[in-house]
Amino acid sequence: MPHVDEDEAGPRHDAPAAGDPGAGGGAPRARRSEQRRSGRRRAARGGAVPDETGPPAGPARYRRSEVRRRRRRRTLGRTALLVVVLSLLAAGLVLGASGLAERARELVVPPSGSDAEELTGEVQPTLAIVTHAQDGSEPPTRHIAVLAHDRETGDGTVLFVPPSTVADVPGHGSFGVGEAFAFGDSALVGVTLENLLGIRIDEVLGMPEEDWAVLLDRVGGFEVDVPSTLTSDPDNGGGQLRFEAGPQRLDGPRLAEYLMFRGDGETELDVLPRLQRVLRGLFASLAEDASRLDAVFADGAPMLETDDPDHVRGLFSGLAEASRDDRLVMLTLPVSPLGSDRTDAYRVDAERLRQLVDDRLAAARPTEQTGAGRSLQILNGVGTPGVGQVVAELLQPGGYRVLLTGNASDFDHTTTRIVIYDDAPEQLEVARDIRERLGVGEIERSGMPQSVVDVTIIVGADLLSVHGGEVPSQAPGREVEQDDEDDEDEQDDEDDGADDEAP
């Protein structure tokens, strides 16, 4: 394979066009077999871009782990400095004790402004709450809510995402966002949300539906206004009365029951107002009495599936303040139904989503990372299910947005290929950043222009050699689609024909 000098126009590589059926990008599962039979193109090999910056470093850690390490390092550093200064003061070795003590205080107590924001997190920290079934029943995800608090304006936002909103689940294809839980638990739901919304998700809180009762009971329950009578199993006009209409005070278990209630024939959109009433009541209750927040997190809140309870507590506290100041807004993701209005399958209204993010979540957009605003296509070139998920999670801290995932034209790629579509210096910088985060990869330029994604990553066996232990096992009840022999023979014939016709 000829090498290409970065400063000269040389041989180019023709990569699958993003979104083309041949790229396997983002099409619903029902269409994939037809796409494989009729639309794939074999990718022609092109020129590799050499780099003099040395071998790629190891993969990047998750963003929240980096933030926590940074907080610990700076806190320890300031504490150590304070100890030294106070020791000097005690020994009488420093003149101007009062001024030095004030300087020591400034070093330990974070100042307001950008430095404080860097120490404590982002200007607009975010949290995704994924309520899921604990017994493996379907659907795997009951509710999804994205929480955000703007520390500069004091605005709080809760965005409800219908779990059946169709999105590209990295490494698995087009499914409802909530179905990502079956492939990779709450973490993969978080990655899918980041790509769908184009914002950071700083922490993902998994919430078994049964544990809502524990959380809500710790705040002592509160009053909700039930707009209409709710009856379970209303067959032939009968059924059991569960909730009377009107204002009523409910304890934790009853609030959880109300939160999870879904009547016969109701869609995900129908039940979201109940989730909204409970969350609004929760934050109002926390605002009324600060001790209730202490009660929730007193023992580390074991009912919350999170590795950063401090982050969750901070978000809850911020939204309680927003509720108290009447600055808490709750919204539903702008979607439209696919098919029947009473069927749980939705597509996002992209323009309305963009406006929503501009209005309420603009500070949660990744801006400083190299990959901020860069869109990716990830193609599986080894045939191992789930490799796209690993790539997406490795690149997540860099601000990259995965728009499309699918299969490459074949599964015999030994080297991961990072394909860019122009040779601008900033594109080369992005490609190098991706290679550094993955720990493997060869950078190539494509001669096939396209405007859907900025970079295509074709995963090779070298990535498995580095990250093979991180590839998720196949989700229970999910089968990897395979063509029968006739399909494979037909596809091979089409691929060979495409090669013969290529100029």
Coordinates of C-alpha atoms in Angstrom, one line a residue:
M1 CA 0.0 0.0 0.0
P2 CA 1.7 3.3 -1.1
H3 CA 2.3 5.9 1.6
V4 CA 1.1 9.4 1.1
D5 CA 2.9 12.5 2.2
E6 CA 0.6 14.7 4.4
D7 CA 1.6 17.8 2.4
E8 CA 1.0 16.4 -1.0
A9 CA -2.0 15.2 -2.9
G10 CA -1.4 11.5 -3.4
P11 CA -3.2 8.3 -4.0
R12 CA -6.6 8.3 -2.4
H13 CA -8.7 5.6 -0.8
D14 CA -12.4 5.0 -1.8
A15 CA -14.3 4.3 1.4
P16 CA -18.0 3.3 1.6
A17 CA -20.2 6.4 1.4
A18 CA -21.8 7.2 4.8
G19 CA -25.4 6.3 4.9
D20 CA -25.0 4.1 1.7
P21 CA -26.7 0.7 2.1
G22 CA -23.3 -0.7 1.3
A23 CA -21.9 0.9 4.3
G24 CA -24.3 -0.8 6.5
G25 CA -25.1 2.5 8.1
G26 CA -28.0 3.0 10.4
A27 CA -30.8 1.2 8.6
P28 CA -33.6 -0.6 10.6
R29 CA -33.0 -4.2 11.2
A30 CA -35.8 -5.3 8.9
R31 CA -34.0 -3.9 5.9
R32 CA -30.5 -5.2 6.5
S33 CA -30.7 -8.5 4.6
E34 CA -32.1 -6.7 1.5
Q35 CA -29.3 -4.2 1.8
R36 CA -26.7 -6.9 2.0
R37 CA -28.1 -8.6 -1.1
S38 CA -28.4 -5.5 -3.3
G39 CA -26.3 -2.6 -2.1
R40 CA -22.8 -3.3 -0.8
R41 CA -19.7 -2.1 -2.4
R42 CA -16.3 -3.5 -1.8
A43 CA -14.0 -0.8 -0.4
A44 CA -10.9 -0.3 -2.5
R45 CA -7.6 0.0 -0.6
G46 CA -5.9 3.4 -0.7
G47 CA -3.0 5.3 0.6
A48 CA -2.0 5.4 4.3
V49 CA -1.1 8.7 5.8
P50 CA 2.3 8.4 7.7
D51 CA 2.7 10.3 10.9
E52 CA 5.9 11.3 12.7
T53 CA 4.3 11.8 16.1
G54 CA 5.2 8.3 17.2
P55 CA 3.1 5.3 18.0
P56 CA -0.5 5.8 19.3
A57 CA -0.9 6.0 23.0
G58 CA -3.3 3.8 25.0
P59 CA -7.1 4.4 24.9
A60 CA -8.6 7.3 26.8
R61 CA -10.5 6.7 30.0
Y62 CA -14.1 7.8 30.4
R63 CA -14.7 11.5 30.9
R64 CA -16.2 11.2 34.3
S65 CA -13.2 9.2 35.5
E66 CA -10.9 11.9 34.2
V67 CA -12.9 14.6 36.0
R68 CA -12.8 12.7 39.3
R69 CA -9.1 12.2 39.1
R70 CA -8.5 15.8 38.3
R71 CA -10.6 16.9 41.2
R72 CA -8.7 14.6 43.6
R73 CA -5.3 15.7 42.4
R74 CA -6.1 19.4 42.7
T75 CA -7.8 19.0 46.1
L76 CA -4.9 17.0 47.4
G77 CA -2.5 19.5 46.0
R78 CA -4.3 22.5 47.6
T79 CA -4.6 20.6 50.9
A80 CA -0.9 19.8 51.0
L81 CA 0.0 23.4 50.2
L82 CA -2.2 24.6 53.0
V83 CA -0.5 22.3 55.5
V84 CA 2.9 23.6 54.5
V85 CA 1.9 27.2 54.8
L86 CA 0.2 26.7 58.1
S87 CA 3.3 24.9 59.4
L88 CA 5.5 27.8 58.3
L89 CA 3.2 30.2 60.0
A90 CA 3.3 28.2 63.2
A91 CA 7.1 28.2 63.2
G92 CA 7.1 32.0 62.7
L93 CA 9.3 31.7 59.5
V94 CA 7.0 33.7 57.3
L95 CA 6.4 37.5 57.6
G96 CA 3.0 39.0 56.9
A97 CA 1.1 36.0 58.4
S98 CA -2.4 37.4 57.8
G99 CA -1.7 38.1 54.1
L100 CA -0.2 34.6 53.6
A101 CA -3.1 33.0 55.4
E102 CA -5.5 34.7 53.1
R103 CA -3.4 33.5 50.1
A104 CA -3.5 30.0 51.5
R105 CA -7.3 30.2 51.8
E106 CA -7.5 31.4 48.1
L107 CA -5.4 28.4 47.0
V108 CA -7.6 25.9 48.8
V109 CA -11.1 27.4 48.3
P110 CA -11.9 27.4 44.5
P111 CA -12.6 30.9 43.2
S112 CA -15.7 31.7 41.2
G113 CA -15.5 31.6 37.4
S114 CA -13.9 29.2 35.0
D115 CA -11.4 27.7 37.4
A116 CA -14.2 26.8 39.8
E117 CA -16.2 25.3 36.9
E118 CA -13.2 23.2 35.9
L119 CA -12.7 21.9 39.5
T120 CA -16.3 21.0 40.0
G121 CA -17.3 19.9 36.5
E122 CA -19.0 21.5 33.6
V123 CA -21.0 24.7 33.4
Q124 CA -24.1 22.6 32.7
P125 CA -23.6 19.1 34.3
T126 CA -25.9 16.4 33.0
L127 CA -27.3 13.1 34.2
A128 CA -29.4 10.4 32.4
I129 CA -31.8 8.4 34.5
V130 CA -32.6 5.0 32.9
T131 CA -35.4 3.2 34.6
H132 CA -35.2 -0.5 33.7
A133 CA -36.9 -3.8 34.5
Q134 CA -35.1 -5.8 37.1
D135 CA -36.5 -9.2 36.1
G136 CA -35.5 -9.2 32.5
S137 CA -39.0 -8.6 31.2
E138 CA -39.8 -6.6 28.1
P139 CA -39.4 -3.8 27.4
P140 CA -36.0 -3.6 29.1
T141 CA -36.2 0.1 29.6
R142 CA -39.3 1.8 31.2
H143 CA -38.3 5.5 31.3
I144 CA -35.5 7.7 30.2
A145 CA -34.9 11.2 31.5
V146 CA -32.0 13.5 30.9
L147 CA -31.4 16.1 33.7
A148 CA -29.3 19.2 33.3
H149 CA -28.6 22.2 35.5
D150 CA -27.1 25.4 34.2
R151 CA -24.9 26.8 37.0
E152 CA -24.7 30.3 35.4
T153 CA -28.4 30.9 34.8
G154 CA -29.8 28.6 37.5
D155 CA -32.1 27.0 34.9
G156 CA -33.0 23.3 35.3
T157 CA -34.1 21.1 32.5
V158 CA -35.6 17.6 32.5
L159 CA -35.9 16.1 29.0
F160 CA -38.0 12.9 28.7
V161 CA -36.9 10.5 25.9
P162 CA -39.4 7.9 24.8
P163 CA -37.5 4.6 25.0
S164 CA -38.8 3.5 21.6
T165 CA -37.3 6.5 19.8
V166 CA -35.3 5.0 16.9
A167 CA -31.6 5.7 17.0
D168 CA -28.3 4.1 16.0
V169 CA -27.1 2.0 18.9
P170 CA -23.3 1.9 18.5
G171 CA -22.2 -1.6 17.4
H172 CA -25.7 -2.9 17.0
G173 CA -27.6 -0.9 14.4
S174 CA -31.0 0.9 14.5
F175 CA -33.1 0.2 17.5
G176 CA -35.2 2.0 20.1
V177 CA -32.9 3.9 22.5
G178 CA -34.2 1.9 25.4
E179 CA -33.2 -1.4 23.6
A180 CA -29.6 -0.4 24.1
F181 CA -30.0 -1.5 27.7
A182 CA -30.3 -5.2 26.4
F183 CA -27.0 -4.9 24.7
G184 CA -24.9 -2.9 27.1
D185 CA -26.9 -1.9 30.2
S186 CA -27.3 1.8 31.2
A187 CA -23.8 2.8 29.9
L188 CA -24.7 2.0 26.3
V189 CA -28.0 3.9 26.7
G190 CA -25.9 6.9 27.7
V191 CA -23.6 6.6 24.7
T192 CA -26.7 6.3 22.4
L193 CA -28.3 9.4 24.0
E194 CA -25.1 11.4 23.5
N195 CA -25.0 10.6 19.8
L196 CA -28.8 11.2 19.4
L197 CA -28.9 14.5 21.2
G198 CA -25.4 15.8 20.4
I199 CA -24.6 16.7 24.1
R200 CA -22.5 15.3 26.9
I201 CA -24.0 12.8 29.3
D202 CA -21.7 13.2 32.3
E203 CA -23.2 10.3 34.3
V204 CA -25.8 7.6 33.7
L205 CA -27.9 6.5 36.6
G206 CA -29.4 3.1 36.3
M207 CA -32.7 2.8 38.3
P208 CA -34.4 -0.6 38.7
E209 CA -38.1 0.1 38.7
E210 CA -38.5 -1.5 42.2
D211 CA -36.0 0.9 43.7
W212 CA -38.0 4.0 43.0
A213 CA -40.1 3.1 46.0
V214 CA -37.0 3.3 48.2
L215 CA -35.8 6.6 46.8
L216 CA -39.2 8.3 47.1
D217 CA -39.8 6.9 50.6
R218 CA -36.6 8.5 51.8
V219 CA -38.0 11.9 51.1
G220 CA -41.2 11.0 53.0
G221 CA -43.6 11.0 50.1
F222 CA -45.4 14.0 48.8
E223 CA -48.7 15.1 47.1
V224 CA -49.5 14.6 43.5
D225 CA -52.6 15.7 41.5
V226 CA -53.9 12.7 39.6
P227 CA -56.0 14.1 36.7
S228 CA -58.2 11.0 36.2
T229 CA -59.1 7.7 37.8
L230 CA -56.6 4.9 37.0
T231 CA -57.8 1.3 36.8
S232 CA -55.8 -1.8 36.2
D233 CA -56.9 -4.5 33.8
P234 CA -60.1 -2.7 32.7
D235 CA -61.4 -5.7 30.8
N236 CA -65.1 -5.4 29.9
G237 CA -65.4 -2.2 31.9
G238 CA -64.2 -3.8 35.1
G239 CA -60.7 -3.9 36.7
Q240 CA -59.2 -2.8 40.0
L241 CA -59.2 0.8 41.0
R242 CA -55.6 1.9 41.6
F243 CA -55.8 5.7 42.0
E244 CA -58.7 8.1 42.5
A245 CA -58.7 11.4 40.6
G246 CA -57.6 14.5 42.4
P247 CA -54.8 15.7 44.8
Q248 CA -53.6 13.1 47.2
R249 CA -50.5 12.5 49.3
L250 CA -48.7 9.2 48.5
D251 CA -45.9 7.4 50.3
G252 CA -42.8 6.1 48.4
P253 CA -44.2 2.7 47.3
R254 CA -47.5 4.3 46.1
L255 CA -45.6 7.1 44.2
A256 CA -43.5 4.4 42.6
E257 CA -46.6 2.5 41.6
Y258 CA -48.1 5.7 40.1
L259 CA -44.8 6.4 38.3
M260 CA -44.7 3.0 36.7
F261 CA -48.4 2.6 36.0
R262 CA -49.3 2.0 32.4
G263 CA -52.9 1.5 31.4
D264 CA -54.3 -0.8 28.8
G265 CA -53.6 0.7 25.3
E266 CA -51.4 3.5 26.6
T267 CA -48.3 4.4 24.7
E268 CA -44.9 5.7 26.1
L269 CA -46.0 9.2 25.4
D270 CA -49.2 8.7 27.4
V271 CA -47.4 7.7 30.6
L272 CA -44.8 10.5 30.5
P273 CA -47.0 13.0 32.3
R274 CA -47.0 10.7 35.3
L275 CA -43.2 10.6 35.3
Q276 CA -43.2 14.4 35.0
R277 CA -45.5 14.9 38.0
V278 CA -43.4 12.6 40.2
L279 CA -40.1 14.2 39.3
R280 CA -41.5 17.7 39.8
G281 CA -42.9 16.6 43.2
L282 CA -39.5 15.1 44.1
F283 CA -37.5 18.2 43.4
A284 CA -40.1 20.5 45.0
S285 CA -39.9 18.3 48.1
L286 CA -36.1 18.4 48.2
A287 CA -36.3 22.2 47.9
E288 CA -38.6 22.5 50.9
D289 CA -36.3 20.6 53.3
A290 CA -32.6 20.2 52.7
S291 CA -32.5 17.3 55.2
R292 CA -34.4 15.2 52.7
L293 CA -31.5 15.3 50.3
D294 CA -29.2 14.1 53.1
A295 CA -31.7 11.3 53.8
V296 CA -31.5 10.1 50.2
F297 CA -27.7 10.0 50.1
A298 CA -26.9 9.4 53.7
D299 CA -25.5 5.9 53.1
G300 CA -24.3 6.4 49.5
A301 CA -27.8 5.7 48.1
P302 CA -27.2 2.0 47.3
M303 CA -30.5 1.8 45.4
L304 CA -28.9 4.1 42.7
E305 CA -26.8 2.3 40.1
T306 CA -24.1 4.8 39.7
D307 CA -20.3 5.1 40.3
D308 CA -20.6 8.8 41.1
P309 CA -23.3 9.4 43.8
D310 CA -21.8 12.9 44.4
H311 CA -22.5 13.9 40.8
V312 CA -26.1 12.6 41.2
R313 CA -26.5 14.5 44.5
G314 CA -25.2 17.7 42.9
L315 CA -27.7 17.4 40.0
F316 CA -30.6 16.7 42.4
S317 CA -29.6 19.7 44.5
G318 CA -29.3 22.0 41.5
L319 CA -32.7 21.0 40.2
A320 CA -34.2 21.4 43.7
E321 CA -32.9 25.0 43.6
A322 CA -34.3 25.5 40.1
S323 CA -37.7 24.2 41.3
R324 CA -37.6 26.6 44.3
D325 CA -36.8 29.6 42.0
D326 CA -39.4 28.5 39.4
R327 CA -36.7 27.8 36.8
L328 CA -37.3 24.1 36.3
V329 CA -38.6 23.2 32.8
M330 CA -39.7 19.7 31.8
L331 CA -39.9 18.8 28.1
T332 CA -40.5 15.7 25.9
L333 CA -38.1 14.9 23.1
P334 CA -39.8 16.1 19.8
V335 CA -40.8 12.9 18.0
S336 CA -43.4 11.7 15.6
P337 CA -44.8 8.2 15.5
L338 CA -43.7 5.6 13.0
G339 CA -46.8 3.9 11.6
S340 CA -49.9 3.8 13.8
D341 CA -50.3 6.6 16.3
R342 CA -50.8 3.9 19.0
T343 CA -47.6 2.0 18.3
D344 CA -44.4 2.7 20.3
A345 CA -42.0 3.5 17.6
Y346 CA -40.8 7.1 17.1
R347 CA -38.5 9.2 15.0
V348 CA -36.8 12.4 16.1
D349 CA -37.8 15.7 14.6
A350 CA -34.2 16.8 13.9
E351 CA -34.9 20.5 13.4
R352 CA -37.0 20.8 16.6
L353 CA -34.4 18.9 18.5
R354 CA -31.7 21.3 17.4
Q355 CA -33.8 24.2 18.6
L356 CA -34.4 22.5 21.9
V357 CA -30.7 21.9 22.5
D358 CA -30.0 25.5 21.5
D359 CA -32.5 26.8 24.0
R360 CA -32.0 24.5 27.0
L361 CA -28.9 22.4 26.6
A362 CA -26.4 24.5 24.6
A363 CA -23.8 24.5 27.4
A364 CA -23.9 20.7 27.5
R365 CA -22.6 20.5 23.9
P366 CA -19.0 19.3 23.8
T367 CA -16.8 22.3 22.6
E368 CA -13.2 22.0 23.8
Q369 CA -12.4 18.4 22.8
T370 CA -10.7 17.7 19.4
G371 CA -13.8 15.7 18.3
A372 CA -16.4 18.3 19.3
G373 CA -18.9 18.5 16.5
R374 CA -17.3 15.7 14.5
S375 CA -19.6 13.0 13.2
L376 CA -18.5 9.4 12.7
Q377 CA -19.4 6.2 10.9
I378 CA -18.2 3.0 12.5
L379 CA -18.1 -0.2 10.3
N380 CA -17.4 -3.7 11.7
G381 CA -14.6 -5.2 9.7
V382 CA -14.0 -8.3 11.8
G383 CA -17.5 -9.8 12.2
T384 CA -17.4 -9.7 16.1
P385 CA -20.7 -8.3 17.4
G386 CA -20.3 -5.3 19.7
V387 CA -17.0 -3.9 18.4
G388 CA -18.8 -0.7 17.3
Q389 CA -20.0 -0.2 20.9
V390 CA -16.4 -0.5 22.2
V391 CA -15.2 2.1 19.6
A392 CA -18.0 4.5 20.5
E393 CA -17.3 4.3 24.2
L394 CA -13.5 4.8 23.7
L395 CA -14.2 7.9 21.6
Q396 CA -17.1 9.3 23.8
P397 CA -14.8 11.4 26.0
G398 CA -13.4 13.2 22.9
G399 CA -16.8 14.7 22.0
Y400 CA -17.3 12.6 18.9
R401 CA -20.8 11.9 17.7
V402 CA -21.5 8.5 16.2
L403 CA -24.2 8.9 13.5
L404 CA -23.9 5.5 11.7
T405 CA -22.8 2.0 12.5
G406 CA -22.9 -1.2 10.4
N407 CA -20.9 -3.8 8.7
A408 CA -18.0 -3.4 6.3
S409 CA -18.1 -5.1 2.9
D410 CA -16.1 -8.0 4.4
F411 CA -14.8 -9.2 7.8
D412 CA -11.1 -9.8 7.0
H413 CA -9.7 -6.4 8.0
T414 CA -6.5 -6.9 10.0
T415 CA -5.8 -3.2 10.5
T416 CA -8.2 -0.6 11.7
R417 CA -8.7 2.1 9.1
I418 CA -9.4 5.7 10.0
V419 CA -10.7 7.3 6.8
I420 CA -10.9 11.1 6.3
Y421 CA -12.4 12.9 3.4
D422 CA -10.1 15.8 2.9
D423 CA -6.5 16.5 3.8
A424 CA -7.0 19.7 5.8
P425 CA -4.7 20.0 8.9
E426 CA -7.7 19.9 11.3
Q427 CA -8.9 16.7 9.8
L428 CA -5.5 15.1 10.2
E429 CA -5.5 16.3 13.8
V430 CA -8.9 14.6 14.3
A431 CA -7.7 11.4 12.8
R432 CA -4.6 11.3 15.0
D433 CA -6.8 12.0 18.1
I434 CA -9.0 9.0 17.1
R435 CA -6.0 6.8 16.6
E436 CA -4.6 7.8 20.0
R437 CA -7.9 7.1 21.8
L438 CA -8.3 3.7 20.1
G439 CA -4.6 2.8 20.5
V440 CA -4.5 1.4 17.0
G441 CA -5.3 2.5 13.4
E442 CA -4.0 3.6 10.1
I443 CA -5.0 7.0 8.7
E444 CA -6.2 7.1 5.1
R445 CA -7.8 9.7 2.8
S446 CA -10.7 8.8 0.6
G447 CA -11.3 10.0 -2.9
M448 CA -15.0 9.6 -2.5
P449 CA -16.4 12.9 -1.2
Q450 CA -19.5 12.9 1.0
S451 CA -21.1 15.2 3.5
V452 CA -22.9 12.8 6.0
V453 CA -20.0 12.1 8.3
D454 CA -16.5 13.6 8.9
V455 CA -14.7 10.3 9.5
T456 CA -15.3 6.6 8.8
I457 CA -13.7 4.0 11.1
I458 CA -13.4 0.4 9.7
V459 CA -12.6 -1.8 12.7
G460 CA -9.8 -4.3 12.2
A461 CA -8.5 -7.2 14.1
D462 CA -5.7 -5.1 15.7
L463 CA -8.4 -3.3 17.8
L464 CA -9.6 -6.7 19.2
S465 CA -6.0 -7.5 20.1
V466 CA -5.9 -4.4 22.3
H467 CA -9.5 -4.2 23.5
G468 CA -10.9 -7.7 22.9
G469 CA -11.7 -8.1 26.6
E470 CA -14.0 -5.1 26.4
V471 CA -16.2 -6.4 23.6
P472 CA -19.7 -7.1 25.2
S473 CA -21.2 -10.5 24.9
Q474 CA -24.3 -10.9 22.8
A475 CA -27.4 -9.8 24.6
P476 CA -29.8 -12.5 25.7
G477 CA -32.5 -13.1 23.2
R478 CA -30.6 -11.3 20.5
E479 CA -29.2 -13.1 17.5
V480 CA -26.6 -11.9 15.1
E481 CA -28.1 -11.8 11.7
Q482 CA -26.4 -14.0 9.1
D483 CA -27.2 -14.5 5.5
D484 CA -27.8 -18.0 4.2
E485 CA -25.4 -19.5 1.7
D486 CA -27.4 -18.3 -1.3
D487 CA -27.3 -14.7 0.0
E488 CA -23.6 -15.0 0.6
D489 CA -22.9 -16.4 -2.9
E490 CA -25.1 -13.7 -4.4
Q491 CA -23.3 -11.0 -2.4
D492 CA -19.9 -12.3 -3.5
D493 CA -21.0 -12.2 -7.1
E494 CA -22.2 -8.6 -6.8
D495 CA -19.0 -7.6 -5.0
D496 CA -16.9 -9.2 -7.8
G497 CA -19.0 -7.5 -10.4
A498 CA -18.5 -4.1 -8.7
D499 CA -14.7 -4.7 -8.7
D500 CA -14.7 -5.5 -12.4
E501 CA -16.7 -2.4 -13.3
A502 CA -14.6 0.0 -11.2
P503 CA -12.5 2.3 -13.3

